[in-house]
Short mmCIF file of C-alpha atoms in Angstrom, two decimals:
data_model
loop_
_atom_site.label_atom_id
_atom_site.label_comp_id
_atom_site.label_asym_id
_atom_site.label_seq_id
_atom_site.Cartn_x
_atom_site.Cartn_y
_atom_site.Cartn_z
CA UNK A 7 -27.28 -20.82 -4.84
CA UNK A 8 -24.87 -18.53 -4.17
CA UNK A 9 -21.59 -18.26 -6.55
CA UNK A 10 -19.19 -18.53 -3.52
CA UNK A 11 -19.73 -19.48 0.41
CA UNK A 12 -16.90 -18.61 2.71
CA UNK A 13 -16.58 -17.56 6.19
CA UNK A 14 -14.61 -14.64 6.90
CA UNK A 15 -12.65 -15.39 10.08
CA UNK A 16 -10.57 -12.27 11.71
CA UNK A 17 -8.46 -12.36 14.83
CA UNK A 18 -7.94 -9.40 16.45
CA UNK A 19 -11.41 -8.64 14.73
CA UNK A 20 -12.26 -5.96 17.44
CA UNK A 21 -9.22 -3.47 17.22
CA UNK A 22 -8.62 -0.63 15.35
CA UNK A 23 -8.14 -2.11 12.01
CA UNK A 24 -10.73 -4.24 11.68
CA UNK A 25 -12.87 -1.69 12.88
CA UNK A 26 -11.55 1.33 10.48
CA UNK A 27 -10.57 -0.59 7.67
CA UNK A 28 -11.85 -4.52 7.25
CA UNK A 29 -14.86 -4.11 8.34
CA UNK A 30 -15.76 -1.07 5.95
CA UNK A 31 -14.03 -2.98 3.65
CA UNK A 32 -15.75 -5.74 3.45
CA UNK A 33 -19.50 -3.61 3.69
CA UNK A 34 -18.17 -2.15 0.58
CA UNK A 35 -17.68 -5.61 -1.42
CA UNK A 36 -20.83 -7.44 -0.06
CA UNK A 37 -22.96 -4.48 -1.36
CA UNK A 38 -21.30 -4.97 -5.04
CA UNK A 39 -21.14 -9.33 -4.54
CA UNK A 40 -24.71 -9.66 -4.11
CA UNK A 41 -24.80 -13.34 -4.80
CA UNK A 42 -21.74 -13.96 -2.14
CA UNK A 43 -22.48 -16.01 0.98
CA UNK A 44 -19.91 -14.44 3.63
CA UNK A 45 -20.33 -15.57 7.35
CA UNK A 46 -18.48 -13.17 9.47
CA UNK A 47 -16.55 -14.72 12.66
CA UNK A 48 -14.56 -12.49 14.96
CA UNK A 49 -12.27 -13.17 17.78
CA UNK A 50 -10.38 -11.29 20.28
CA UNK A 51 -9.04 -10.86 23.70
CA UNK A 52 -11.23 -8.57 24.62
CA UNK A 53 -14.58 -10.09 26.40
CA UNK A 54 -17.68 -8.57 24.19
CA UNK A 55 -20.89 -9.88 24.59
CA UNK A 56 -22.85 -11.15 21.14
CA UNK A 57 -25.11 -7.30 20.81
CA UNK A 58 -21.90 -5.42 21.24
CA UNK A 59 -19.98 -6.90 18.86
CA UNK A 60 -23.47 -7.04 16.58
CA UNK A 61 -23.19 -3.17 17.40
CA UNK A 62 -19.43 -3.01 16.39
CA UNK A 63 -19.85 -4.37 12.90
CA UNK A 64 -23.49 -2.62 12.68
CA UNK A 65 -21.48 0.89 13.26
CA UNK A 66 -18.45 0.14 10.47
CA UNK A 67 -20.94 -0.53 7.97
CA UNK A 68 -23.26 1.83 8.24
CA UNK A 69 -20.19 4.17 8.07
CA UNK A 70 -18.94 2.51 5.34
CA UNK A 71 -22.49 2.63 3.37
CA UNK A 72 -22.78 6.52 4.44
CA UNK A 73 -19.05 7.60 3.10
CA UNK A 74 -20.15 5.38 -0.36
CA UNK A 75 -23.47 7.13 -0.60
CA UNK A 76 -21.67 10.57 -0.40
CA UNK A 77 -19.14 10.05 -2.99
CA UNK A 78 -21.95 8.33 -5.39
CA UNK A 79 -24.95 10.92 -4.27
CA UNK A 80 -23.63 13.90 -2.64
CA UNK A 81 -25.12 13.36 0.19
CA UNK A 82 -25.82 10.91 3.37
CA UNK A 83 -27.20 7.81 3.30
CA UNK A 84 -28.42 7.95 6.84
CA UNK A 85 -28.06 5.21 9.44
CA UNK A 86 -30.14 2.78 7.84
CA UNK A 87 -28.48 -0.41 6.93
CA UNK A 88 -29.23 -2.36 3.40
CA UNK A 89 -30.90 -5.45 4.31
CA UNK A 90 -27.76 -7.07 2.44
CA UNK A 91 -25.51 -5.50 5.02
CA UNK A 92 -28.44 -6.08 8.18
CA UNK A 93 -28.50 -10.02 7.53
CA UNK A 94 -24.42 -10.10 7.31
CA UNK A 95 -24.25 -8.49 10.88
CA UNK A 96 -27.36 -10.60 12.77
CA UNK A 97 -25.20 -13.99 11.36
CA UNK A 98 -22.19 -12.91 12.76
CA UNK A 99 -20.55 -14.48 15.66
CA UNK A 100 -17.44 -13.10 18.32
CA UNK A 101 -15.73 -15.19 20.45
CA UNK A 102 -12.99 -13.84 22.79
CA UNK A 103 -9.79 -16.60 22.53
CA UNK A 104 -6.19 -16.79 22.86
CA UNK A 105 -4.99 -16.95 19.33
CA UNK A 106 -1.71 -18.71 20.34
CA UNK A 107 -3.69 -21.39 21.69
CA UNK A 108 -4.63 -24.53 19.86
CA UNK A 109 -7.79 -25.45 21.76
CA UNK A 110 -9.08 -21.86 21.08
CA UNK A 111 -7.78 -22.05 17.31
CA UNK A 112 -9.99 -25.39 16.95
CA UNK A 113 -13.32 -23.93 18.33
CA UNK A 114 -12.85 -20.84 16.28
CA UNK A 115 -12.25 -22.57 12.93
CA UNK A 116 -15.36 -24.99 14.21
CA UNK A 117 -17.51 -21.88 13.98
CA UNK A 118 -16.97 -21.18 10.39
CA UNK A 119 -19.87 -22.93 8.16
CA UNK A 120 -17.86 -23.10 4.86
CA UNK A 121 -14.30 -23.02 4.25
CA UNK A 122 -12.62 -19.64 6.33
CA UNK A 123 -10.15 -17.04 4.99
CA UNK A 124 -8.14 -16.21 8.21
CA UNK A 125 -7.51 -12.95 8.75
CA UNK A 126 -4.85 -11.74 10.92
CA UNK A 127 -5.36 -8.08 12.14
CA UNK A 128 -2.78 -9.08 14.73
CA UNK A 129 0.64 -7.80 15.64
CA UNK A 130 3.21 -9.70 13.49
CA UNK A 131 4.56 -11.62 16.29
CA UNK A 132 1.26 -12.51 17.69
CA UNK A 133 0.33 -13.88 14.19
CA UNK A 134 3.74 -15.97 13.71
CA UNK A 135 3.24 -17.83 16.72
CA UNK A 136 -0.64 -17.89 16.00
CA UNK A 137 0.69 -19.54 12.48
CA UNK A 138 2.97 -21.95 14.40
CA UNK A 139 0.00 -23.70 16.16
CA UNK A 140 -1.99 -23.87 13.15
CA UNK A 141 0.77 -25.93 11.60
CA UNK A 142 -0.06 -28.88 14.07
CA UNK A 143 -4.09 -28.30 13.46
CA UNK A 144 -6.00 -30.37 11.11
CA UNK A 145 -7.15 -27.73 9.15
CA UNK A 146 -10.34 -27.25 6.80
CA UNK A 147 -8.61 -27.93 3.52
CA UNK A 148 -9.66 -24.44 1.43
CA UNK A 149 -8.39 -22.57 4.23
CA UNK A 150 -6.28 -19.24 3.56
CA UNK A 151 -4.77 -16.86 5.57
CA UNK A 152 -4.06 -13.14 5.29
CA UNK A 153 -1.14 -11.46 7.10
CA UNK A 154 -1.25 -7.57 7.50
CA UNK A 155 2.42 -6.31 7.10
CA UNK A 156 5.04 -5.94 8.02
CA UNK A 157 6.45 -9.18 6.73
CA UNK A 158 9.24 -10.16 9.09
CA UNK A 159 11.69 -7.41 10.61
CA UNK A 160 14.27 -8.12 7.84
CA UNK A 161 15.20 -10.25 4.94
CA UNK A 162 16.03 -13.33 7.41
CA UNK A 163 12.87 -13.64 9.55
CA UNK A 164 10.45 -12.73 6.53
CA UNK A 165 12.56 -15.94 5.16
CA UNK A 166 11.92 -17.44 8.58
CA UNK A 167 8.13 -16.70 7.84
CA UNK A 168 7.64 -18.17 4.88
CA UNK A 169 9.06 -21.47 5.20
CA UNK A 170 6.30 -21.66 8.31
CA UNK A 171 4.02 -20.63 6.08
CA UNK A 172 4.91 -22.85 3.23
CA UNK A 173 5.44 -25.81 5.62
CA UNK A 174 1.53 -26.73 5.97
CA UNK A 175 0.12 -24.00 3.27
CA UNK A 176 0.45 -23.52 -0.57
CA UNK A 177 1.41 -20.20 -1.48
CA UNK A 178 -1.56 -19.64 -3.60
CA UNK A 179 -3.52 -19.67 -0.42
CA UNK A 180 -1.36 -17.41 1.32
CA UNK A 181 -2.57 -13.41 1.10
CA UNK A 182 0.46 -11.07 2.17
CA UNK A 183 -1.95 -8.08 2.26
CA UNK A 184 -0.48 -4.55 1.00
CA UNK A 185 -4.13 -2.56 0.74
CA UNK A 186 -2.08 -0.21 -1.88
CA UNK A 187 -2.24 -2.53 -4.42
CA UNK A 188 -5.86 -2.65 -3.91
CA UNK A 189 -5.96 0.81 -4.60
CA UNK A 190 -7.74 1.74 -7.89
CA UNK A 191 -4.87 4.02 -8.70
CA UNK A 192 -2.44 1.07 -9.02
CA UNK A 193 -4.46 -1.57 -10.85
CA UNK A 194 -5.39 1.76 -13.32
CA UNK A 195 -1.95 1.92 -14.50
CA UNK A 196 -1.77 -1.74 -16.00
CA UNK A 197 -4.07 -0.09 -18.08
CA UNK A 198 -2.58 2.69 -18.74
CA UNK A 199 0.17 0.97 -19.39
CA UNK A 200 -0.19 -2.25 -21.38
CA UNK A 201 -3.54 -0.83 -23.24
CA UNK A 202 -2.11 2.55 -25.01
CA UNK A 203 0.57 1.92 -27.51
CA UNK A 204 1.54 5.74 -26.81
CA UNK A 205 2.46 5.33 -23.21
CA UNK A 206 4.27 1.99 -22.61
CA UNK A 207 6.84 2.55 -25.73
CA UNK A 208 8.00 5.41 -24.16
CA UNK A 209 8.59 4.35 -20.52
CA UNK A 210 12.22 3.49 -20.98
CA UNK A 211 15.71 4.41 -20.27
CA UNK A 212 15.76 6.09 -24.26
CA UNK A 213 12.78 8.57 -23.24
CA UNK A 214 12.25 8.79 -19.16
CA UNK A 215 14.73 11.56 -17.41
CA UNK A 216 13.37 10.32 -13.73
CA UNK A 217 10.84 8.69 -12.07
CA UNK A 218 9.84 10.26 -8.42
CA UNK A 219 6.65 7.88 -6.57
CA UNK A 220 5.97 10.57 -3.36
CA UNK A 221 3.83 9.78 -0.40
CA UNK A 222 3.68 12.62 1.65
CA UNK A 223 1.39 13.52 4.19
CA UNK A 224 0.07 16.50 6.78
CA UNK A 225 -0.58 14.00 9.57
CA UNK A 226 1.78 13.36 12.43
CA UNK A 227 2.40 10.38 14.39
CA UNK A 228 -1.29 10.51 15.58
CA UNK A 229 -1.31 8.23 18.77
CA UNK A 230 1.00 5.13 16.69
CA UNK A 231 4.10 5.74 18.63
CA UNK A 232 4.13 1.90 19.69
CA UNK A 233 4.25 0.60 16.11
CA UNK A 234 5.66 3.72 14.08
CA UNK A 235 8.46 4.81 16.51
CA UNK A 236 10.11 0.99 16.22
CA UNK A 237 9.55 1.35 12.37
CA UNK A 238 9.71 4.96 10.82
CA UNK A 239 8.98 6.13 7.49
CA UNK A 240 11.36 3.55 5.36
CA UNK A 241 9.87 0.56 6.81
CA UNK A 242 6.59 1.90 7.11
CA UNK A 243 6.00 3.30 3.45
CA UNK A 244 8.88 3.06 1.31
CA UNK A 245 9.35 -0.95 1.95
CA UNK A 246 6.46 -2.32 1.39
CA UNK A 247 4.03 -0.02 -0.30
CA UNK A 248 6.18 2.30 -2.47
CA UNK A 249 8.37 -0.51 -3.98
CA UNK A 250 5.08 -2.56 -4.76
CA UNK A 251 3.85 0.69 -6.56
CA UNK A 252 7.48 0.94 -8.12
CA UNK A 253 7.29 -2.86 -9.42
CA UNK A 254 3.91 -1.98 -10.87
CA UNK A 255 5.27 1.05 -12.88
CA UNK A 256 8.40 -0.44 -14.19
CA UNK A 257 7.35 -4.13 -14.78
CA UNK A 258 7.41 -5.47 -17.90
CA UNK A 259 4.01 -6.46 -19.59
CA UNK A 260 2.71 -9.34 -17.88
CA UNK A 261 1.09 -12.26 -20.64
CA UNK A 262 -1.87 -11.75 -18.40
CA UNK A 263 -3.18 -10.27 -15.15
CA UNK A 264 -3.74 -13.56 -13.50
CA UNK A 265 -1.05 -14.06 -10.05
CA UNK A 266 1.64 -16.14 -11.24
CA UNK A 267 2.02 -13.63 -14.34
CA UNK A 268 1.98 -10.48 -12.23
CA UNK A 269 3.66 -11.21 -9.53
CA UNK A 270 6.57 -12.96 -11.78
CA UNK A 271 7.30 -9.51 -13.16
CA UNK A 272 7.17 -7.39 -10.43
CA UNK A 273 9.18 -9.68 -8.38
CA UNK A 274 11.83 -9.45 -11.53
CA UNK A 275 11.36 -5.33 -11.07
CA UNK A 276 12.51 -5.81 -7.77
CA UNK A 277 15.52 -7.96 -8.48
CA UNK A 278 17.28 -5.66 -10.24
CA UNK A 279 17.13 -2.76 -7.66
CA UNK A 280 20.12 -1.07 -6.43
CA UNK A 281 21.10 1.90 -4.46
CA UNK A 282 21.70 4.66 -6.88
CA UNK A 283 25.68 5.07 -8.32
CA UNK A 284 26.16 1.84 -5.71
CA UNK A 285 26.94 4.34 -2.62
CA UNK A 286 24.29 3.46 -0.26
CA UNK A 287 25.20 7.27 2.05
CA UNK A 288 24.57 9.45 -1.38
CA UNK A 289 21.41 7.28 -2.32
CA UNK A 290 19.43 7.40 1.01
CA UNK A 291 18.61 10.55 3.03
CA UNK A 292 15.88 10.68 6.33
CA UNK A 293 15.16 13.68 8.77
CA UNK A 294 12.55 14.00 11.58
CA UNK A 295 10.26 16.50 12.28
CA UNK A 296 10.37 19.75 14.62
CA UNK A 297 7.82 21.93 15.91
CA UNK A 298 5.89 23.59 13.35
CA UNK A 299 2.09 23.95 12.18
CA UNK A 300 0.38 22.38 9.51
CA UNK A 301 -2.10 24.23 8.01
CA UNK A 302 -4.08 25.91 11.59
CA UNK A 303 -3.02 23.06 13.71
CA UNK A 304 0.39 23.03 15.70
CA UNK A 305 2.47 20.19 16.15
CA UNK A 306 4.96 18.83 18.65
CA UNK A 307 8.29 17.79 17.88
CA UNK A 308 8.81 14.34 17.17
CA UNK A 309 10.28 13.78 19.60
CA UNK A 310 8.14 15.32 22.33
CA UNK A 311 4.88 13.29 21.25
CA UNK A 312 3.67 10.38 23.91
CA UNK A 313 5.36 6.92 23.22
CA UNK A 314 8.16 7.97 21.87
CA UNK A 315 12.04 7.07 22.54
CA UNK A 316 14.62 9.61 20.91
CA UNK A 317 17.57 7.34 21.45
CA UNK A 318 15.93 5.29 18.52
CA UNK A 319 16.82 8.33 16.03
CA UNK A 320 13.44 7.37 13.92
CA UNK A 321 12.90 9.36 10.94
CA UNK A 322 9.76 10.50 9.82
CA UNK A 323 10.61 11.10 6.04
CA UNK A 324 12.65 9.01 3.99
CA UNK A 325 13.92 9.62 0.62
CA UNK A 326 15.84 6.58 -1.56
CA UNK A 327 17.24 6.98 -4.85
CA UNK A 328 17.31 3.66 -7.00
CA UNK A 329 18.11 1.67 -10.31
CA UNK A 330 16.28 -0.30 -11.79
CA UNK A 331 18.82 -2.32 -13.08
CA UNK A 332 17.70 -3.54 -16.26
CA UNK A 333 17.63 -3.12 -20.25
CA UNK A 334 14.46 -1.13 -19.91
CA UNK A 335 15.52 1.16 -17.07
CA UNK A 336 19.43 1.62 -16.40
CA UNK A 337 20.51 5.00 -16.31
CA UNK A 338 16.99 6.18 -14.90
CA UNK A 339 16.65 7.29 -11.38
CA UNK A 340 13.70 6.40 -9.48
CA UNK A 341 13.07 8.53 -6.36
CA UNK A 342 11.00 7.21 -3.74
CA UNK A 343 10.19 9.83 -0.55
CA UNK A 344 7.68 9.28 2.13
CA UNK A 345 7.28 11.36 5.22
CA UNK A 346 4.92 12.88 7.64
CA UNK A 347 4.05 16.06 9.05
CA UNK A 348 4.81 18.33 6.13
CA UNK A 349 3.42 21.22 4.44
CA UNK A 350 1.17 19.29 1.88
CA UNK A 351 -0.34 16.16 1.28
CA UNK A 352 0.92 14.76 -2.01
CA UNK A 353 0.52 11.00 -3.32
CA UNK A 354 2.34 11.11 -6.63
CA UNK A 355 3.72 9.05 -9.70
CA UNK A 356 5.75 11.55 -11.64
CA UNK A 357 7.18 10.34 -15.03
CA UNK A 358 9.87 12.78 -15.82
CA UNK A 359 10.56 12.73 -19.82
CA UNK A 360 14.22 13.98 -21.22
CA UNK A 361 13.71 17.00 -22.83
CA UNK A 362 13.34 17.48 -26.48
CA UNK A 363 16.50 16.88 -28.92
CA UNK A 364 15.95 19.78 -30.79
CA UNK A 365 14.19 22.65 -30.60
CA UNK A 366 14.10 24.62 -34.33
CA UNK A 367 15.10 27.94 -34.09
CA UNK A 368 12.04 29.99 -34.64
CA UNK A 369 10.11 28.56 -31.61
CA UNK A 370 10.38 31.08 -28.38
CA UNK A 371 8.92 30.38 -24.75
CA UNK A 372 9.79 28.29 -22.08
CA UNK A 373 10.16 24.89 -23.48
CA UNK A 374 9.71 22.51 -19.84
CA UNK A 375 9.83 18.82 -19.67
CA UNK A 376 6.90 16.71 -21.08
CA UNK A 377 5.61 14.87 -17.54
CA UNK A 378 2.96 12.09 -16.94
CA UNK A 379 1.76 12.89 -13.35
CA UNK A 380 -0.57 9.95 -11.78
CA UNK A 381 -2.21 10.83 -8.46
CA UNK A 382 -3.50 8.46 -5.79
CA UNK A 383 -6.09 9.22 -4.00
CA UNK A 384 -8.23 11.28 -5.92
CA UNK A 385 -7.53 9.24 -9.12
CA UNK A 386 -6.26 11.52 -11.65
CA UNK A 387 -3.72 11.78 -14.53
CA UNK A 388 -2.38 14.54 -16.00
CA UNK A 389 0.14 15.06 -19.42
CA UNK A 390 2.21 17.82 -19.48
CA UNK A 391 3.48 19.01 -22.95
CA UNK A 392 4.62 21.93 -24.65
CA UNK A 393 2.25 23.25 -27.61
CA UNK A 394 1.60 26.11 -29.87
CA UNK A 395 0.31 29.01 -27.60
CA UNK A 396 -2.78 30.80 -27.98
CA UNK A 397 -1.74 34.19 -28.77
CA UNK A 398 1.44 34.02 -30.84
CA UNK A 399 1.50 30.61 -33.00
CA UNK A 400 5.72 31.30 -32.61
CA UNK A 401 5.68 30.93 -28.78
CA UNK A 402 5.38 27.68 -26.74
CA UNK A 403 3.42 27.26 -23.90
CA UNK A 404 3.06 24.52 -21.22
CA UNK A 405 -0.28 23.18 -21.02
CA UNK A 406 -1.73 19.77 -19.32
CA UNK A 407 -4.25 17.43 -20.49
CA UNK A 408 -5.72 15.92 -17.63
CA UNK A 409 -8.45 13.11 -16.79
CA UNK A 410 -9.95 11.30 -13.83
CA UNK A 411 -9.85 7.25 -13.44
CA UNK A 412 -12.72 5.14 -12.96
CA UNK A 413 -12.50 4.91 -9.17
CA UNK A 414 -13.84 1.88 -8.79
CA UNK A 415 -16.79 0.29 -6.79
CA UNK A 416 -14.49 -0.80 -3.89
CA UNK A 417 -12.50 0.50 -1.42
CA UNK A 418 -8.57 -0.43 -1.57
CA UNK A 419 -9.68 -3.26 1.91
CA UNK A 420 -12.50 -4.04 -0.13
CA UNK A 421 -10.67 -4.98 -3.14
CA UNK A 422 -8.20 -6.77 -1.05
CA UNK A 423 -10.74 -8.75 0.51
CA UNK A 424 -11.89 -10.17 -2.73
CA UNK A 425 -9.18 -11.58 -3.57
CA UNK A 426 -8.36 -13.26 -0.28
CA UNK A 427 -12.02 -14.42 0.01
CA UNK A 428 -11.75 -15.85 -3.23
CA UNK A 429 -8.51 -17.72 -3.10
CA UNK A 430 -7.26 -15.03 -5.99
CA UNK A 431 -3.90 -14.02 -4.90
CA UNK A 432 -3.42 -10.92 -7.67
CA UNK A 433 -3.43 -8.21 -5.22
CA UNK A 434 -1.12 -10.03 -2.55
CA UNK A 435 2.62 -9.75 -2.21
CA UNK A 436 4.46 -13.23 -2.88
CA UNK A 437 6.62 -15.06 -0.66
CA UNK A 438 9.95 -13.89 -2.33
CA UNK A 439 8.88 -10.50 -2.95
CA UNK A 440 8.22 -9.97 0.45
CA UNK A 441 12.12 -11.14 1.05
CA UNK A 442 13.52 -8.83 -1.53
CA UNK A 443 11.42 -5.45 -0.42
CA UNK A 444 13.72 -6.27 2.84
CA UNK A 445 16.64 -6.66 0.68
CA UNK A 446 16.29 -3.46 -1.65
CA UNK A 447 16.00 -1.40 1.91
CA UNK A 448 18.31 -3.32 4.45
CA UNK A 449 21.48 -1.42 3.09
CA UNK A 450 19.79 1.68 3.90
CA UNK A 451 18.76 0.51 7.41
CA UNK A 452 22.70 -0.93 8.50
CA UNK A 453 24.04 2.89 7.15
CA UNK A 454 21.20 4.73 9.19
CA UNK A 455 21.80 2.30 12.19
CA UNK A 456 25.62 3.17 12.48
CA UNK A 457 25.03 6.87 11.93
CA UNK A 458 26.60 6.98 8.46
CA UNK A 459 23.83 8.91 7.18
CA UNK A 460 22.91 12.17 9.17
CA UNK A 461 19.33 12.30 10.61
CA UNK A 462 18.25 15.97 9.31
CA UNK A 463 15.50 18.21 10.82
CA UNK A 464 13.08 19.65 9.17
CA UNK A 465 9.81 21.93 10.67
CA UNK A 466 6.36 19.86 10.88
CA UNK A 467 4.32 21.87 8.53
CA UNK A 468 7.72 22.89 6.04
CA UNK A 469 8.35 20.85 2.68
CA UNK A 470 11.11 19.04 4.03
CA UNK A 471 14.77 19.72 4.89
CA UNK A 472 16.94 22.96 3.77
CA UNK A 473 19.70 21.33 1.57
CA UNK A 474 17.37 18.58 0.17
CA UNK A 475 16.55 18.54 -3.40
CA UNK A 476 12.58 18.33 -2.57
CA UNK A 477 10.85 17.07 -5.72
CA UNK A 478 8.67 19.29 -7.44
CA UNK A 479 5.18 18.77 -7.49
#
């Protein structure tokens, strides 16, 4: 028998996410759960006949099974599907419905065999009033649902959200899905963290100069004007996924990694956030991109690309400095930047360490900063210190000690997807935390709305504005 039977139930389960990310996702953690019974229910507006959408989910597999193949062999898989994979897609089931209406709601959760995970790859209004007419449903009871972000538009409605959410569901069985902290990157530095009695000693306020978490990429608004241009690169990045990563660096040690632990401790990370020195103008900066080219492709203005408005004055890179303020942390700034467009890509933890107390005279070279640099996406870490040289034992050199995490077996969706398919809520946001991302940013958002903080340019393809103080890499 198999260790666990659910169905997998997505609305909006033929757009673009599901497609490029779910669905891949999920091929990814049914070849590693062999012994998992998933049934596989989409629904959408869109009117596909049973061998299309058979063709859909037959096509994000098999490029999900090629892409692992490659990274574990080097080369394709081919087209082939596992037979794992094949029998998933022939028991799988579309129906096109209105998710906002009750009648389709009921014949949709009447097609899942075992208890369904929900989940809704749906605009967030769409899935709020989809959620408000499941609340009068009599519903399967070891239901859960997964919401993509954002959570709300601000503090209020992701308040708003909740107590819907919390008025006919537990919140154990409610999956606020950020796939970053799925990402093998983040769950590697609990590790790192709570498992090395070098490291965690020293991540404090007594040794740490700065913390910068950068997320910066080469791509442009690629075709997402309708979402992006409402949301730009605070709300899009920095809210949600960079103060998650944040909570994760700066937490204290959980007593375990189960979700009530975690998430207690990040959620306390995330209390004591604050714009840095108080002044909300100095501590946030955000620019849009110009014209430029990135690497051999050129690039539009921002505000030339389709879809978008340029009354809104989105930005497209967004830079907060914060406190953390606590007894582990006050006094350290932690610089979170996220933009598109520029010159390199760069997802980065760097822990900056204060420099040495004392040097004894004797010692010549360039004596830099020890650093702990943590990158996402490939998994690496790399510790910078200052040694002995090779040639003269008097002179100091920089070197780097550098290794590669275990990637993992899953993809960031595929990890995700576990947990919501298991009930285990680890990986998802909570309810409050969701609330207090809004909080932490909101100050930012009022001084950007009435123009107190200047909207700088800076060319697509450059590494940012002149002026800023652009981390170093």
């Amino acid at each position: 028998m198999a260790s666990l039977q659910t169905s997998l139930l997505i609305l909006g389960a033929s757009g673009d996410l599901s497609k490029r990310l779910l669905l891949p996702g999920l091929a990814t953690l049914l070849e590693v759960k062999t012994d998992w019974d998933v049934q596989l229910v989409g629904a959408g507006v869109e009117d596909l006949s049973d061998s299309d959408w058979k063709q859909l989910v037959h096509d994000a597999f098999t490029n999900a099974q090629a892409s692992k193949n490659e990274e574990d062999e080097g080369a394709s898989g081919g087209s082939r599907l596992s037979e794992r994979l094949q029998a998933v897609v022939d028991a799988s089931s579309y129906r096109k419905a209105d998710v906002t209406s009750a009648d389709d709601l009921t014949a949709l959760l009447g097609e899942c065999q075992h208890d369904p995970a929900v989940y809704f790859a749906l605009p967030p209004a769409v899935t709020e009033k989809s959620c408000e007419v499941l609340k009068g449903l009599d519903l399967p009871s070891g239901i859960r649902l997964a919401l993509e972000k954002p959570f709300g538009t601000d503090a209020e409605s992701a308040e708003h959200l909740n107590d819907l959410l919390h008025s006919f569901l537990p919140e154990s069985r409610i999956h606020r899905v950020d796939h970053f902290l799925g990402r093998s990157t983040v769950l590697n530095l609990l590790g790192l963290r709570f498992a090395n009695r070098i490291i965690e000693p020293l991540l404090s306020s007594q040794h740490v100069a700065r913390v910068d978490i950068v997320y910066d990429e080469t791509l442009g608004l690629e075709g997402r004007a309708r979402y992006y241009d409402k949301a730009g690169a605070l709300v899009d990045m920095i809210q949600s996924h960079l103060l998650q990563v944040m909570a994760v660096v700066a937490m204290e040690a959980p007593a375990s990694i189960d979700a009530d632990d975690l998430r207690t401790q990040k959620e306390l990370v995330l209390r004591a956030v604050r714009p840095w020195g108080g002044d909300v103008v100095a501590a946030g900066k955000r620019a849009r991109y110009t014209a430029g080219t990135v690497g051999d492709r050129s690039m539009p203005s921002y505000v030339d690309e389709d879809g978008v408005d340029p009354s809104l004055g989105t930005e497209t890179l967004a830079q907060l400095k914060l406190e953390i303020a606590n007894w582990r942390w006050a006094g350290v700034p932690f610089t979170l930047r996220s933009g598109k467009a520029l010159g390199k890509q760069r997802r980065e933890i760097l822990i900056t360490f204060k420099d040495s107390p004392h040097v004894p005279n004797g010692l010549s070279g360039a004596v830099k900063p020890d650093r702990l640099c943590i990158w996402i996406a490939p998994d690496e870490m790399q510790l910078e210190l200052n040694v002995n040289g090779p040639g003269d034992p008097y002179t100091v050199d920089h070197t780097a000690l550098t290794t590669t995490f275990n990637p993992g077996r899953l993809s960031a969706y595929g990890e995700v997807l576990a947990g919501v398919l298991e009930g285990d809520a680890t990986l998802s946001v909570r309810g409050d935390s969701a609330v207090q991302g809004w909080k932490v940013v909101e100050p930012f958002l009022t001084a950007w709305r009435n123009g107190d903080t200047p909207l700088d340019d800076y060319a697509a393809g450059s590494d940012g504005p002149d002026g800023w103080d652009n981390i170093d890499s």
